Coordinates of C-alpha atoms in Angstrom, one line a residue:
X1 CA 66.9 -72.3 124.4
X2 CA 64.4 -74.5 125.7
X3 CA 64.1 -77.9 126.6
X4 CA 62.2 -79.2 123.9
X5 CA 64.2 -77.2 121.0
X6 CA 68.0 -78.2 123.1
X7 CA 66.1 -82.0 122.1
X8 CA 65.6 -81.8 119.4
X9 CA 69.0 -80.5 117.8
X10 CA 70.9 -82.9 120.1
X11 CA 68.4 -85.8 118.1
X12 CA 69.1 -84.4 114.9
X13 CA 72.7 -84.4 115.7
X14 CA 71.8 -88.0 116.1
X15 CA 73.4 -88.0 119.0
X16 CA 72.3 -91.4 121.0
X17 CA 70.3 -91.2 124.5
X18 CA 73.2 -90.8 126.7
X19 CA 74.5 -88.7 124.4
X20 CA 71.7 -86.2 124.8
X21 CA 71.6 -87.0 128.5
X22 CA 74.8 -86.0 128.9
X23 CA 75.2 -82.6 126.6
X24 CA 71.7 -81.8 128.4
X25 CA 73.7 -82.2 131.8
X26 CA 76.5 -80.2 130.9
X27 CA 74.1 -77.1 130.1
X28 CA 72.1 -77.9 133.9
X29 CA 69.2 -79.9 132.8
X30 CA 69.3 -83.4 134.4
X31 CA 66.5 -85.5 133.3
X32 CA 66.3 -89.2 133.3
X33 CA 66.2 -91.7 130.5
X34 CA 62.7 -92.2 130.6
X35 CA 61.8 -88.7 130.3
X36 CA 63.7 -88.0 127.5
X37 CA 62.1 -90.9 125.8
X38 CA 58.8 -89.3 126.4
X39 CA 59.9 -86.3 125.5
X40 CA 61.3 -87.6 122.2
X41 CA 57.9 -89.4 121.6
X42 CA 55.7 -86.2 122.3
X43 CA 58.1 -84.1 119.7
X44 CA 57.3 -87.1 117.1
X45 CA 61.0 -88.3 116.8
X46 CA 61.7 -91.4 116.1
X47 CA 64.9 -93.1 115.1
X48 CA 63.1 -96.9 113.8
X49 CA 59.5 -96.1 112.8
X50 CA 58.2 -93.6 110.6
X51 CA 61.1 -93.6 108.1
X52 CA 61.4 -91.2 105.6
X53 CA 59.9 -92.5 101.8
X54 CA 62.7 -93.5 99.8
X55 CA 62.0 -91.5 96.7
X56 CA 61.9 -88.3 99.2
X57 CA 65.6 -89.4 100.2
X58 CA 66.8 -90.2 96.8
X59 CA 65.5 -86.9 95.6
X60 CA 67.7 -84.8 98.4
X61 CA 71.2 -87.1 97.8
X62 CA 70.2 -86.1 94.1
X63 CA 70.7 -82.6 95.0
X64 CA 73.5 -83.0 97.1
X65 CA 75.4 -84.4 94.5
X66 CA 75.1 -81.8 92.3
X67 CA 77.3 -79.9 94.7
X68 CA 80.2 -80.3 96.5
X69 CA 78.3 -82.7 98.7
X70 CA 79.4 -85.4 95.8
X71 CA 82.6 -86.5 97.7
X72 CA 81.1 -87.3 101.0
X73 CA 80.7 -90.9 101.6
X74 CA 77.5 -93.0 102.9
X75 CA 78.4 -92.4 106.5
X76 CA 78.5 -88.6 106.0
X77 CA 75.5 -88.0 103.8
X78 CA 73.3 -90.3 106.4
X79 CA 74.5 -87.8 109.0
X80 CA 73.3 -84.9 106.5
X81 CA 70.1 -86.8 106.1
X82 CA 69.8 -86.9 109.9
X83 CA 70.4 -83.7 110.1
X84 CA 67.2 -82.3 108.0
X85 CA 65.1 -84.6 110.0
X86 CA 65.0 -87.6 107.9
X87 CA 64.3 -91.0 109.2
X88 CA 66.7 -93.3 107.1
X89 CA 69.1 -96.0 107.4
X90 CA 72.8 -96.1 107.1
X91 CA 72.2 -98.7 104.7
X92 CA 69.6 -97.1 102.5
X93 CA 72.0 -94.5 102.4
X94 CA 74.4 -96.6 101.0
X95 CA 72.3 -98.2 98.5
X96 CA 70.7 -95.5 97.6
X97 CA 74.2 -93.4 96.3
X98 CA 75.5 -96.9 94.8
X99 CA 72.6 -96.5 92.1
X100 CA 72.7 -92.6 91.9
X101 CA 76.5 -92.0 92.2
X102 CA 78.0 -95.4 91.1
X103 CA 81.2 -93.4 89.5
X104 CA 81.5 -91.4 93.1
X105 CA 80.8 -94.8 94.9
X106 CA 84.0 -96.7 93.3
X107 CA 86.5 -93.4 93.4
X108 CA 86.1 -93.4 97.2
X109 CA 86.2 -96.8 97.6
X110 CA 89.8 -96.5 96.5
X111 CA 91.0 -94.3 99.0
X112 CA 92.8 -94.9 102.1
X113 CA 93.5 -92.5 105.0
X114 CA 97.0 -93.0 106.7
X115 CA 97.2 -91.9 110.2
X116 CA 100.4 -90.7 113.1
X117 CA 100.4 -91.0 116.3
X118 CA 99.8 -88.1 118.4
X119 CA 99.1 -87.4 122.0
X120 CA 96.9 -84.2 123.6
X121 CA 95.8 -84.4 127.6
X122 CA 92.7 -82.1 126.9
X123 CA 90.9 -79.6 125.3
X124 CA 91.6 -76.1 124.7
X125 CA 95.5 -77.3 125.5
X126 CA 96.4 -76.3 122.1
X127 CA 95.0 -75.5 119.3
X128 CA 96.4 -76.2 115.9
X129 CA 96.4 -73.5 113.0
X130 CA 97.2 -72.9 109.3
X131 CA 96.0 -71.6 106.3
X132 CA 95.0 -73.9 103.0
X133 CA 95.9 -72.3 99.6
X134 CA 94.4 -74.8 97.2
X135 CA 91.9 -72.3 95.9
X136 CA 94.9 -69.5 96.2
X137 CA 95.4 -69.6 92.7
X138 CA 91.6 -68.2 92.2
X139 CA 92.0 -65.8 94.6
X140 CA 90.1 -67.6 97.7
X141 CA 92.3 -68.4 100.8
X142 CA 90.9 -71.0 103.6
X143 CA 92.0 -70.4 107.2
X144 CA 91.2 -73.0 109.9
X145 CA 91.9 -74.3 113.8
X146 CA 91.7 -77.4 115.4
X147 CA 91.8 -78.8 118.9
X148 CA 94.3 -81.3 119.3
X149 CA 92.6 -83.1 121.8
X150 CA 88.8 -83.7 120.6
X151 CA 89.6 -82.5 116.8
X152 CA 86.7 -79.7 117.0
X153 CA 87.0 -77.2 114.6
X154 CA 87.4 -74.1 115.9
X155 CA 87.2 -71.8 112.9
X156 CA 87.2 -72.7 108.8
X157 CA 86.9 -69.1 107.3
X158 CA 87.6 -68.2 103.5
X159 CA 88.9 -65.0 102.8
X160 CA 89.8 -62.7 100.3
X161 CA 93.3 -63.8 101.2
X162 CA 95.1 -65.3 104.5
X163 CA 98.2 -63.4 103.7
X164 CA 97.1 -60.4 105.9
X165 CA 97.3 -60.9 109.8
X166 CA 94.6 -59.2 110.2
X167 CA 92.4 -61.8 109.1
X168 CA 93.6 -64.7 111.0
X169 CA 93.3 -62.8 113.9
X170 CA 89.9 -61.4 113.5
X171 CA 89.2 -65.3 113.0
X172 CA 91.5 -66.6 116.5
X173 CA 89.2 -63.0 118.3
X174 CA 86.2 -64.1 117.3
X175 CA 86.8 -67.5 118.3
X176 CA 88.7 -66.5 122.2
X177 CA 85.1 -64.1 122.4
X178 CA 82.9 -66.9 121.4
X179 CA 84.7 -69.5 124.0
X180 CA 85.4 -66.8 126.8
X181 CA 89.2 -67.5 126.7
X182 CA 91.8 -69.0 124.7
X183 CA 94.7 -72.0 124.8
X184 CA 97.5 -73.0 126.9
X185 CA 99.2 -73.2 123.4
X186 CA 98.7 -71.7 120.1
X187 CA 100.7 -73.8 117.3
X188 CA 101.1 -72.4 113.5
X189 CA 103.9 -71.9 111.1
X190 CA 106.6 -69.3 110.8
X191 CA 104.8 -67.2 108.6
X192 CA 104.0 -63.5 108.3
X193 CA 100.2 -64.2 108.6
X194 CA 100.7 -65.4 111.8
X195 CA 102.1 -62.2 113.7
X196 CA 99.0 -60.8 115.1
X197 CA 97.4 -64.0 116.6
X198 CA 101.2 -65.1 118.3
X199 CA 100.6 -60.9 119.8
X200 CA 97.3 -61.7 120.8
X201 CA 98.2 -65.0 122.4
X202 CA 101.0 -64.0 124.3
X203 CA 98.7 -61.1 126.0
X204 CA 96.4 -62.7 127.0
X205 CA 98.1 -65.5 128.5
X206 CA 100.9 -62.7 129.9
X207 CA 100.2 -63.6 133.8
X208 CA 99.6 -67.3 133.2
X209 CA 102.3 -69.4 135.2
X210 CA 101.9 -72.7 133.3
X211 CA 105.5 -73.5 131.6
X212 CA 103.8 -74.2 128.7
X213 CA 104.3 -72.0 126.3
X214 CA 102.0 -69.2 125.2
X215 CA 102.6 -70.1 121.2
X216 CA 104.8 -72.5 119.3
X217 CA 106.1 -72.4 115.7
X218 CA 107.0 -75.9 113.7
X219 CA 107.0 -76.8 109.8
X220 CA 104.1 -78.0 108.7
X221 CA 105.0 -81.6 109.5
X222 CA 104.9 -80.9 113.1
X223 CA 101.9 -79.2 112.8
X224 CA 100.2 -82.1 111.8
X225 CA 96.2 -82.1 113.4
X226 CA 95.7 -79.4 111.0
X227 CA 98.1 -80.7 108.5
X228 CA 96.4 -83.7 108.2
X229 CA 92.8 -82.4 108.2
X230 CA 93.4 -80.6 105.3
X231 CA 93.0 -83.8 103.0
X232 CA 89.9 -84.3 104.5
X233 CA 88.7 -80.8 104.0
X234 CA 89.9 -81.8 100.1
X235 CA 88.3 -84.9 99.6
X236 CA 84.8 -83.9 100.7
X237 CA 85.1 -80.0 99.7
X238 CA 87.9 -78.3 97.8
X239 CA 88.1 -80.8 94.9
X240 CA 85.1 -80.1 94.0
X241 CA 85.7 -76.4 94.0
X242 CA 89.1 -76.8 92.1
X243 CA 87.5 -78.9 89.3
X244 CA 84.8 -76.0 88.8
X245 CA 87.6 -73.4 88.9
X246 CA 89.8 -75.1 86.7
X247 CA 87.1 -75.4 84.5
X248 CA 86.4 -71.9 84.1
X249 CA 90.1 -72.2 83.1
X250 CA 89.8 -74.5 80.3
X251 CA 86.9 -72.8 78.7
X252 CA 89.2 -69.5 78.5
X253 CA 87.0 -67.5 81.6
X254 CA 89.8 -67.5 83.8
X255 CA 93.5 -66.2 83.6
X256 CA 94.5 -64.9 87.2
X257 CA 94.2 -61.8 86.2
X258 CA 93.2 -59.0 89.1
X259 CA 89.5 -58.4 87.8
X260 CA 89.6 -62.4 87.5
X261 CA 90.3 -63.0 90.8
X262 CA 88.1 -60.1 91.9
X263 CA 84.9 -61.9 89.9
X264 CA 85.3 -65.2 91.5
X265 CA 85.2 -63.5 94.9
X266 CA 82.3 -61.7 94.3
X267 CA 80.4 -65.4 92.2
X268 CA 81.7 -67.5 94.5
X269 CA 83.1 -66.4 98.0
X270 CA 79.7 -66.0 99.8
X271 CA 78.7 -69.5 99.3
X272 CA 81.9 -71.0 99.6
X273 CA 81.9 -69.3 103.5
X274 CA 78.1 -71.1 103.4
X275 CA 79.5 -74.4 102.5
X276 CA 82.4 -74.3 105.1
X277 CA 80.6 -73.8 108.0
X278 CA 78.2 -76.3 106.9
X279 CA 80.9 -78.7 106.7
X280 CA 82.3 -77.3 109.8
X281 CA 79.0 -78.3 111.3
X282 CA 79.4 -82.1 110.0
X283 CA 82.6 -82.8 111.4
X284 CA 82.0 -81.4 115.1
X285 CA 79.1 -83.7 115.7
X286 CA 80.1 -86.6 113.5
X287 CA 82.1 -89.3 115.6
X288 CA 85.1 -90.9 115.1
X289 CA 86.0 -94.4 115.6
X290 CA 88.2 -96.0 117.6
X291 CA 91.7 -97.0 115.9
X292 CA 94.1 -99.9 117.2
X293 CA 97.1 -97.9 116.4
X294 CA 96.5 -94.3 117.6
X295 CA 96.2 -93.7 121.5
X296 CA 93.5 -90.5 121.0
X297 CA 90.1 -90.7 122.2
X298 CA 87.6 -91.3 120.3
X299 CA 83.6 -90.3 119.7
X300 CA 82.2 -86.8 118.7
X301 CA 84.0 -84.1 118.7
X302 CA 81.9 -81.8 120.2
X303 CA 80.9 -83.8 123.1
X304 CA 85.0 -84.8 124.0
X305 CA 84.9 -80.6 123.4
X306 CA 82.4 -79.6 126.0
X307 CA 82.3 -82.3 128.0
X308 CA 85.5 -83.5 129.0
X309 CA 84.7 -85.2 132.1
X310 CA 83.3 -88.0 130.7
X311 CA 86.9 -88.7 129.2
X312 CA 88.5 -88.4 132.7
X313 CA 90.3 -85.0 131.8
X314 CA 89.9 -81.7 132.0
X315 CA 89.1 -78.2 130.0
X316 CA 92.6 -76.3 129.6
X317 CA 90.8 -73.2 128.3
X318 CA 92.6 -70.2 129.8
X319 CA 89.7 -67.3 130.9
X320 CA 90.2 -64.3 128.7
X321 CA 88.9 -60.8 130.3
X322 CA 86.2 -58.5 128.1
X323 CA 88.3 -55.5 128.8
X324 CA 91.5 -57.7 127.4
X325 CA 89.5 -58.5 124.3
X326 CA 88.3 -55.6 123.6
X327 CA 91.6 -54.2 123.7
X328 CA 93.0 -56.6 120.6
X329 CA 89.8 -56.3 118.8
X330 CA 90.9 -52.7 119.0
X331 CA 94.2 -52.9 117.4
X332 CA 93.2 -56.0 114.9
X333 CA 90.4 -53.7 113.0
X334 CA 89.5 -56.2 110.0
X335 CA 86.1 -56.4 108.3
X336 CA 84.8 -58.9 106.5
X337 CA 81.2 -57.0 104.9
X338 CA 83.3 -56.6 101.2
X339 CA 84.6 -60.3 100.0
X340 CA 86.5 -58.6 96.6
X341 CA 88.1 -55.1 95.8
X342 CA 85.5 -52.3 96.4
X343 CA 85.2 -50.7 93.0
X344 CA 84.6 -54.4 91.3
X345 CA 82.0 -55.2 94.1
X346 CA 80.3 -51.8 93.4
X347 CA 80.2 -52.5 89.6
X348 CA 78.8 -56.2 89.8
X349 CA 76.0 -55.3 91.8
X350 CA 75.1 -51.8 89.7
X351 CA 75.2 -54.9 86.8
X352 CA 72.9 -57.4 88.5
X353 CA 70.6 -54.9 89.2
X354 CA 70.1 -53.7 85.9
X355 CA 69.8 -57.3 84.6
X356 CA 67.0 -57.7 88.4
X357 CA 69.0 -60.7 88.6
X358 CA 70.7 -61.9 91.9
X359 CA 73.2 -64.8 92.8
X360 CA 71.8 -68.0 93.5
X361 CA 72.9 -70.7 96.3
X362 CA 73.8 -73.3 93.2
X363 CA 77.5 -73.2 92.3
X364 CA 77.0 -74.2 88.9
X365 CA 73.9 -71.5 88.5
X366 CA 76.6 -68.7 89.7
X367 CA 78.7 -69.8 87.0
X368 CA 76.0 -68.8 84.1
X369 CA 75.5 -66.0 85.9
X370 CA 79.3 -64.8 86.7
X371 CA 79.0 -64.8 82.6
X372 CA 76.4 -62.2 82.4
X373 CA 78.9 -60.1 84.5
X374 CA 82.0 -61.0 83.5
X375 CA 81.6 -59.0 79.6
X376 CA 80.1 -55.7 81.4
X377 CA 83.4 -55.4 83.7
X378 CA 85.7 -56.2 81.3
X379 CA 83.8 -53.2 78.7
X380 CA 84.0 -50.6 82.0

């Protein structure tokens, strides 16, 4: 990637100057302040002048509010705003959502976030993992990791269901490959989903001599960066998906049935794996504050991620071997290309394309047209 382009996603990031300066440094380009201002001014990026007109903001929170976007707060939707390039205050943010969403507004106002202590010396010394089975009921299953230390998410996959080990550890493989090695520690609960990735772990850290160990199991309690996550993950994703589900409910659509379950992956599982990786995105870059009674660091999460220097510690990542990989890929052998049962995936599409209709990137559009295929499967 080059220079200009490694700029310009660090600014919409909206990652500060030294921010920049210092993700630029850790991927070998060391420039100084004044270039990158000039560089920032040549690509037309500006974080003061040239704001975005406000009825062009309005109109995008409008949309994103029509989504599951509606339970983010100011501070996350500026960031989304930032993110597709728009010049905006914080404040106009804030405003603006006060007149369009006042309902939204006064709901999250009302919420408060209790947080434990917890301790981690750096990152990639474990990682935190667990599956969420709020959507379970409708036949979606959510599996995601954490760092303990810098509170990067590592994966957030939906699935079919978690319930096979197979698919958390095509999810933990594709995540060692992507990092080129994996934990001192792997953490999870005692459950059957986990056998493959504790398998995994324990390879590949086989000739480590650290006397911390390779995996540890604990109650979901103890497990608690992941465990505690999860009610963020809620309040700005999975309600929203649980009202529409239980909605489909109500109006006598859905009854858990197999084909039930089936439908809703087919509708609705391809844009809820959109979604989570979008909100994946979002958290990585966004930073967190400072708290008077926790001891963790603080800032973005990707930077304390890949740049752990400037927090006085150290990466813990433990280099993983191709050939080693390869080998567990080998004996994991999950795919991911179906999201429902084969014969129901077969029929919906034979359906949509007699109809030469397709499924759109609008939840509540999928629903109208989950009803045009919902009466041909139930007649086959």
């Amino acid at each position: 990637m080059s220079l200009n382009n490694l700029i310009e996603n660090y600014f919409h990031m909206s990652f500060s100057y030294n921010e920049i300066l210092t993700h630029l440094s850790s991927n070998g380009i060391d420039i100084s302040l004044r270039t990158l201002k000039r560089k920032l001014k040549q690509l037309d990026l500006y974080k003061r002048i040239n704001y975005t007109p406000i009825n062009i903001v309005r109109e995008y929170l409008e949309n994103c509010i029509l989504g599951s976007n509606q339970l983010h707060g100011y501070k996350w939707m500026h960031r989304k705003c930032i993110g597709v390039g728009f010049v905006v205050k914080q404040e106009t943010v804030r405003t603006l959502l006060k007149i369009i969403d006042p309902e939204g507004v006064e709901i999250r106002s009302r919420k408060r976030l209790r947080r434990r202590q917890y301790y981690n010396p750096g990152p990639n010394y474990t990682w935190h993992t667990d599956c969420y089975d709020k959507l379970k009921p409708y036949g979606i299953s959510i599996s995601g990791c954490i760092d303990g230390f810098s509170r990067l998410i590592l994966w957030l996959e939906a699935a079919p269901s978690c319930s096979d080990p197979r698919a958390i550890g095509s999810f933990y493989l594709n995540t060692v490959e992507a990092l080129r090695g994996c934990p001192i520690t792997l953490r999870f609960d005692k459950g059957t989903e986990n056998r493959h990735i504790e398998q995994f772990q324990q390879f590949l850290r086989r000739n480590n001599t650290s006397r911390r160990p390779s995996f540890l199991y604990g109650t979901s309690p103890s497990n608690q960066r992941i465990e505690s996550w999860w009610s963020i993950l809620r309040k700005h994703f999975t309600q929203f998906w649980m009202d529409v589900f239980r909605q489909l409910k109500d109006d006598g659509l859905f009854s858990g049935t197999f084909l039930d379950k089936n439908l809703i992956r087919f509708c609705f599982l391809n844009i809820i794996k959109k979604e989570l990786k979008e909100m994946m995105l979002e958290w990585n870059i966004h930073r967190i504050r400072r708290s008077r009674n926790s001891i963790c660091c603080y800032g973005r999460p990707i930077t304390m991620f890949e740049v752990p220097e400037e927090y006085n510690t150290i990466n813990f990542i433990h280099t993983v071997e191709i050939s080693e990989l390869q080998l567990c890929k080998n004996e994991n052998m999950y795919s991911t290309n179906i999201c429902c049962d084969k014969t129901v995936y077969e029929l919906c599409n034979i359906i949509l394309a007699e109809k030469r209709i397709s499924l759109p990137d609008d939840p509540y559009s999928i629903i109208d047209v989950s009803l045009l295929v919902v009466d041909p499967c139930l007649n086959s």
